[in-house]
mmCIF file of C-alpha atoms in Angstrom:
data_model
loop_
_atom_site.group_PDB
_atom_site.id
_atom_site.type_symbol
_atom_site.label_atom_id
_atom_site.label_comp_id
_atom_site.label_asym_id
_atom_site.label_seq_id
_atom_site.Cartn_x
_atom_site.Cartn_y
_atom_site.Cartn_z
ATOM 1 C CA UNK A 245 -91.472 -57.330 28.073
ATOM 2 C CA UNK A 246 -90.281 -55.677 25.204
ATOM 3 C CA UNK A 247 -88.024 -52.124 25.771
ATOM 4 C CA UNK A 248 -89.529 -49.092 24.308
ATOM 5 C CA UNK A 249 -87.207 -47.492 21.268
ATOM 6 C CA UNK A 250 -86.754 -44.112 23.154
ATOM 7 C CA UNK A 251 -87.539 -44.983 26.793
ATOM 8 C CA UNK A 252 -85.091 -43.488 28.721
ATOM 9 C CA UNK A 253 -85.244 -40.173 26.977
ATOM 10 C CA UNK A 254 -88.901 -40.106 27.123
ATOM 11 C CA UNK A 255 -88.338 -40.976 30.707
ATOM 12 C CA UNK A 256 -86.085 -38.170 31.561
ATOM 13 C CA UNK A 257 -87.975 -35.794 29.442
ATOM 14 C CA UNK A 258 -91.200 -36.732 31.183
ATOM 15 C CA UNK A 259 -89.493 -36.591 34.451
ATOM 16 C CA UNK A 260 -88.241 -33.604 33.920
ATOM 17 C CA UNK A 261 -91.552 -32.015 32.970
ATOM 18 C CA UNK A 262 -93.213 -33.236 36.277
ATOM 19 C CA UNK A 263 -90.399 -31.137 38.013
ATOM 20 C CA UNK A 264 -91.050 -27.937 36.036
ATOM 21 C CA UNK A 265 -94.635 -28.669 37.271
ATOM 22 C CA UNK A 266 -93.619 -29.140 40.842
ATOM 23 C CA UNK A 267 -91.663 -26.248 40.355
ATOM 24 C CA UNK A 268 -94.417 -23.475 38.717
ATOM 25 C CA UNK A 269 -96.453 -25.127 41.955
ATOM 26 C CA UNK A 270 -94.285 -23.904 44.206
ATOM 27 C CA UNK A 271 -93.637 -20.616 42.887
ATOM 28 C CA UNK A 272 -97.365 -20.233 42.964
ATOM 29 C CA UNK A 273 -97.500 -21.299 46.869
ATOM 30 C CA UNK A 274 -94.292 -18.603 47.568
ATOM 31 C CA UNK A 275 -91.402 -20.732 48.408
ATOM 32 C CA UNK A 276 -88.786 -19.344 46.356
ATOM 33 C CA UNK A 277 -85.865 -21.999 48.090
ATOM 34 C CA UNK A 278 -88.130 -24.998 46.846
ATOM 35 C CA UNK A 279 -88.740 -23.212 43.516
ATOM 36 C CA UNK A 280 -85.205 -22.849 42.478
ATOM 37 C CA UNK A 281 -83.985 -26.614 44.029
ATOM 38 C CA UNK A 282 -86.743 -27.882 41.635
ATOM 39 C CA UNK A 283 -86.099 -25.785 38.665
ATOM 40 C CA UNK A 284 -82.538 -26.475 38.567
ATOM 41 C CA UNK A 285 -83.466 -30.727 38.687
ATOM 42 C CA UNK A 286 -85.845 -29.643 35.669
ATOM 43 C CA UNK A 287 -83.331 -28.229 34.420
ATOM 44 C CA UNK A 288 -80.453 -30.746 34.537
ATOM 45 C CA UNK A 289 -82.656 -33.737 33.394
ATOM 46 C CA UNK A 290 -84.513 -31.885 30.296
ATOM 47 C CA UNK A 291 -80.571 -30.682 29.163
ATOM 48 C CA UNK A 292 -80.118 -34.253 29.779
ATOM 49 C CA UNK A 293 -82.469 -35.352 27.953
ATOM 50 C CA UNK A 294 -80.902 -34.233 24.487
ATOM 51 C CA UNK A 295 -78.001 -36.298 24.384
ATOM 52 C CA UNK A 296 -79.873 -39.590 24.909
ATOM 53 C CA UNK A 297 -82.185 -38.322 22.223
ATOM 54 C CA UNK A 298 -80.519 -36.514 19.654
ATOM 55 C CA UNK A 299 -76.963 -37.343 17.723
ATOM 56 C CA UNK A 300 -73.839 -35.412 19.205
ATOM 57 C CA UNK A 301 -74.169 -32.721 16.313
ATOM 58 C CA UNK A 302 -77.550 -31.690 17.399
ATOM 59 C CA UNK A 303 -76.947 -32.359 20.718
ATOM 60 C CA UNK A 304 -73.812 -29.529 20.302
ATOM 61 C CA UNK A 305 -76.881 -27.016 18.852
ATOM 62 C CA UNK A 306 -79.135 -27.525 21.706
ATOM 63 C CA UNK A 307 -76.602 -26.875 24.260
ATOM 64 C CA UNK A 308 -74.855 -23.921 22.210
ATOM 65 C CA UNK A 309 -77.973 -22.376 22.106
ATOM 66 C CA UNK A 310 -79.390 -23.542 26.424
ATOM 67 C CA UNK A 311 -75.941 -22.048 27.106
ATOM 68 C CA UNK A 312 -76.459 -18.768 25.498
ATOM 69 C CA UNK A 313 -79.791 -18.883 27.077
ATOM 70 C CA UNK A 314 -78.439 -19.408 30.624
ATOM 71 C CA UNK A 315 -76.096 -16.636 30.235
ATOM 72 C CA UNK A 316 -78.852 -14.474 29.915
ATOM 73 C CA UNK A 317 -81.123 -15.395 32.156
ATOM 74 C CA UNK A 318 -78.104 -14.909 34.831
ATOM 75 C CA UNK A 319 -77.488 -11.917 33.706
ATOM 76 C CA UNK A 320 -80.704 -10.526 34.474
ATOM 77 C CA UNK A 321 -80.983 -12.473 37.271
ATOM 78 C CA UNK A 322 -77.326 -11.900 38.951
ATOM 79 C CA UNK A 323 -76.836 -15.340 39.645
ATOM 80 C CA UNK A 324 -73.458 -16.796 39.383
ATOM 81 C CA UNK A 325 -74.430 -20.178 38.907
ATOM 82 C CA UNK A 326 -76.751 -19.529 35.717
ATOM 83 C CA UNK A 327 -73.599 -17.562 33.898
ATOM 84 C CA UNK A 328 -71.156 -20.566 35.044
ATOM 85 C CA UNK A 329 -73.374 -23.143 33.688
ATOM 86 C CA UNK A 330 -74.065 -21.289 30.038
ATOM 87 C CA UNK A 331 -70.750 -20.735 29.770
ATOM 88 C CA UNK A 332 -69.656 -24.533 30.972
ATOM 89 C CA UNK A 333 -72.572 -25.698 28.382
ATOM 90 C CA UNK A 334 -70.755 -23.544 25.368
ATOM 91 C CA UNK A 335 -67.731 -25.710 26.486
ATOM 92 C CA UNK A 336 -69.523 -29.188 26.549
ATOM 93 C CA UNK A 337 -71.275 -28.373 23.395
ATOM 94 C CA UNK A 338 -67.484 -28.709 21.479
ATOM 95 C CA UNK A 339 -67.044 -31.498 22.937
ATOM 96 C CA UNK A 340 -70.299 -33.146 22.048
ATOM 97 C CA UNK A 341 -69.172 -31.863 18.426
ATOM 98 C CA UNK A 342 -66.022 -33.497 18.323
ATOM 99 C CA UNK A 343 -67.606 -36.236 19.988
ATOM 100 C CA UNK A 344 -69.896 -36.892 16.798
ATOM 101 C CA UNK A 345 -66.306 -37.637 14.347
ATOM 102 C CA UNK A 346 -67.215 -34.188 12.815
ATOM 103 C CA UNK A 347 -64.171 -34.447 10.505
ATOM 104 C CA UNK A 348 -64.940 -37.391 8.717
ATOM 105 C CA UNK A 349 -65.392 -37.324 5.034
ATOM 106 C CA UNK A 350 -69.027 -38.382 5.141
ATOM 107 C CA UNK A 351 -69.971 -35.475 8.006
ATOM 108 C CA UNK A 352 -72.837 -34.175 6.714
ATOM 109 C CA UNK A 353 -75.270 -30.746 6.539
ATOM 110 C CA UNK A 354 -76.466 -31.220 9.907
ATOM 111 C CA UNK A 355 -73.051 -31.094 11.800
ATOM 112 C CA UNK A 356 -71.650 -27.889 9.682
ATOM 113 C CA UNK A 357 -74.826 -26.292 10.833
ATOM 114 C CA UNK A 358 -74.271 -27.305 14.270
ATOM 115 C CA UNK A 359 -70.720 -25.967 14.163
ATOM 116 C CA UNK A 360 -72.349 -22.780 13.267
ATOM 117 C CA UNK A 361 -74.543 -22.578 15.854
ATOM 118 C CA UNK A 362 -71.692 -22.776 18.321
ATOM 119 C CA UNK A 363 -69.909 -20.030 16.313
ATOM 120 C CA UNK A 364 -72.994 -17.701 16.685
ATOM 121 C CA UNK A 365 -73.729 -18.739 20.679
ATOM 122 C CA UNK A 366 -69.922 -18.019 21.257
ATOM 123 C CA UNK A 367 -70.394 -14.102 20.126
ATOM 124 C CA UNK A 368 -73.890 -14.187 21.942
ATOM 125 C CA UNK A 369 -72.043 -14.846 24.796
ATOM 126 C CA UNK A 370 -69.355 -12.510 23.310
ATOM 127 C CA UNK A 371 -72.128 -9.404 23.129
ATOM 128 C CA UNK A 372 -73.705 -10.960 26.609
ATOM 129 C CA UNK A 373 -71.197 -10.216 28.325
ATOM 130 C CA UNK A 374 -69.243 -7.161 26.818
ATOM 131 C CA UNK A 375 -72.757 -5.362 27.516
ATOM 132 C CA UNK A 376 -72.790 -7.001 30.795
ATOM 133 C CA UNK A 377 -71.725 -4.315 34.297
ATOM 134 C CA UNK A 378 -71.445 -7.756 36.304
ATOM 135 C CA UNK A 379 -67.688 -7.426 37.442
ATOM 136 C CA UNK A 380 -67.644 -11.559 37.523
ATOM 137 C CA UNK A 381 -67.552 -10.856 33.414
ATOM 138 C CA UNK A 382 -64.199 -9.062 32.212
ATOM 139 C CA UNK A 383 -63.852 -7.793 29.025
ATOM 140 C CA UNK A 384 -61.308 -10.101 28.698
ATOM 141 C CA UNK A 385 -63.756 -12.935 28.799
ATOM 142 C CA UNK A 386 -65.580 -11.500 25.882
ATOM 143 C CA UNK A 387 -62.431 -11.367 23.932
ATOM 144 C CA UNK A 388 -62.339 -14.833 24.116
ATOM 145 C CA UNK A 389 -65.686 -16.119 23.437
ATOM 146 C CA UNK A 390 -65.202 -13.928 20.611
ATOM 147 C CA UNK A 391 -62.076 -15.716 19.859
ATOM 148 C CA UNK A 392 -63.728 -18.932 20.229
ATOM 149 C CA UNK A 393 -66.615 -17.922 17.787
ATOM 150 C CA UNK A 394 -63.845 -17.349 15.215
ATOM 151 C CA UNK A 395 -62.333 -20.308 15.390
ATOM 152 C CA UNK A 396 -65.874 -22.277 14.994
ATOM 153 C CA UNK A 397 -66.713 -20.240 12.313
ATOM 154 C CA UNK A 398 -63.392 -21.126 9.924
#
């Protein structure tokens, strides 16, 4: 038996797609406890899904941008462990980066653009939550996402 190029990807990916299924099902049938357990699996194995797929410079984009994303989304929704995990994604999307030997000679297009992307989710985050009347979210905090989009910018 041969093994298929992008297997475990497509695996996770596919996986993770049957859970946002399961989950839209249950939503539909009114069990909001069994909605949000499913969701957040979806979740975790579709993010997971990038870095087996993707190089660590796109991988950094994608998670810049599902952090941003997350932010929001608990925001709206007041739920702490939404606008923990965008912000812990901003912080795992460096280290993808830097993961990827971004400083080498040879780095190319795609891995300035990605460090740009994490400069522009950093003052999303920044604007998120400096708009944000969620008391978890200082101003403080915005100063420093701001901060942080600085420093990927230069």
């Amino acid at each position: 038996m041969q093994c298929m190029e992008h297997g475990v990807s497509l695996s996770t990916l596919i996986t993770g797609l049957i859970y946002v299924a399961a989950a839209t099902f249950a939503w539909r049938k009114g069990q909001k406890y069994l909605t949000h357990s499913l969701a957040v699996i979806a979740a975790a194995l579709l993010t997971l899904t990038v870095p087996l797929e993707f190089d660590p410079a796109e991988t950094s984009a994608f998670w810049a941008m599902e952090g941003v994303g997350l932010l929001w989304l608990g925001l709206a929704q007041r739920s702490s462990m939404s606008i923990y995990t965008g912000l812990g994604l901003q912080f795992l999307a460096a280290i993808a980066w830097l993961g990827g030997s971004p400083l080498d000679a040879d780095a190319g297009y795609g891995t300035t653009l990605s460090g740009v992307l994490i400069a522009l989710s950093a003052w999303g985050c920044a604007m998120l939550m400096s708009r944000s009347d969620d008391e978890r979210l200082s101003a403080d905090m915005s100063l420093v996402f701001q901060f942080w989009g600085l420093i990927w910018w230069l």
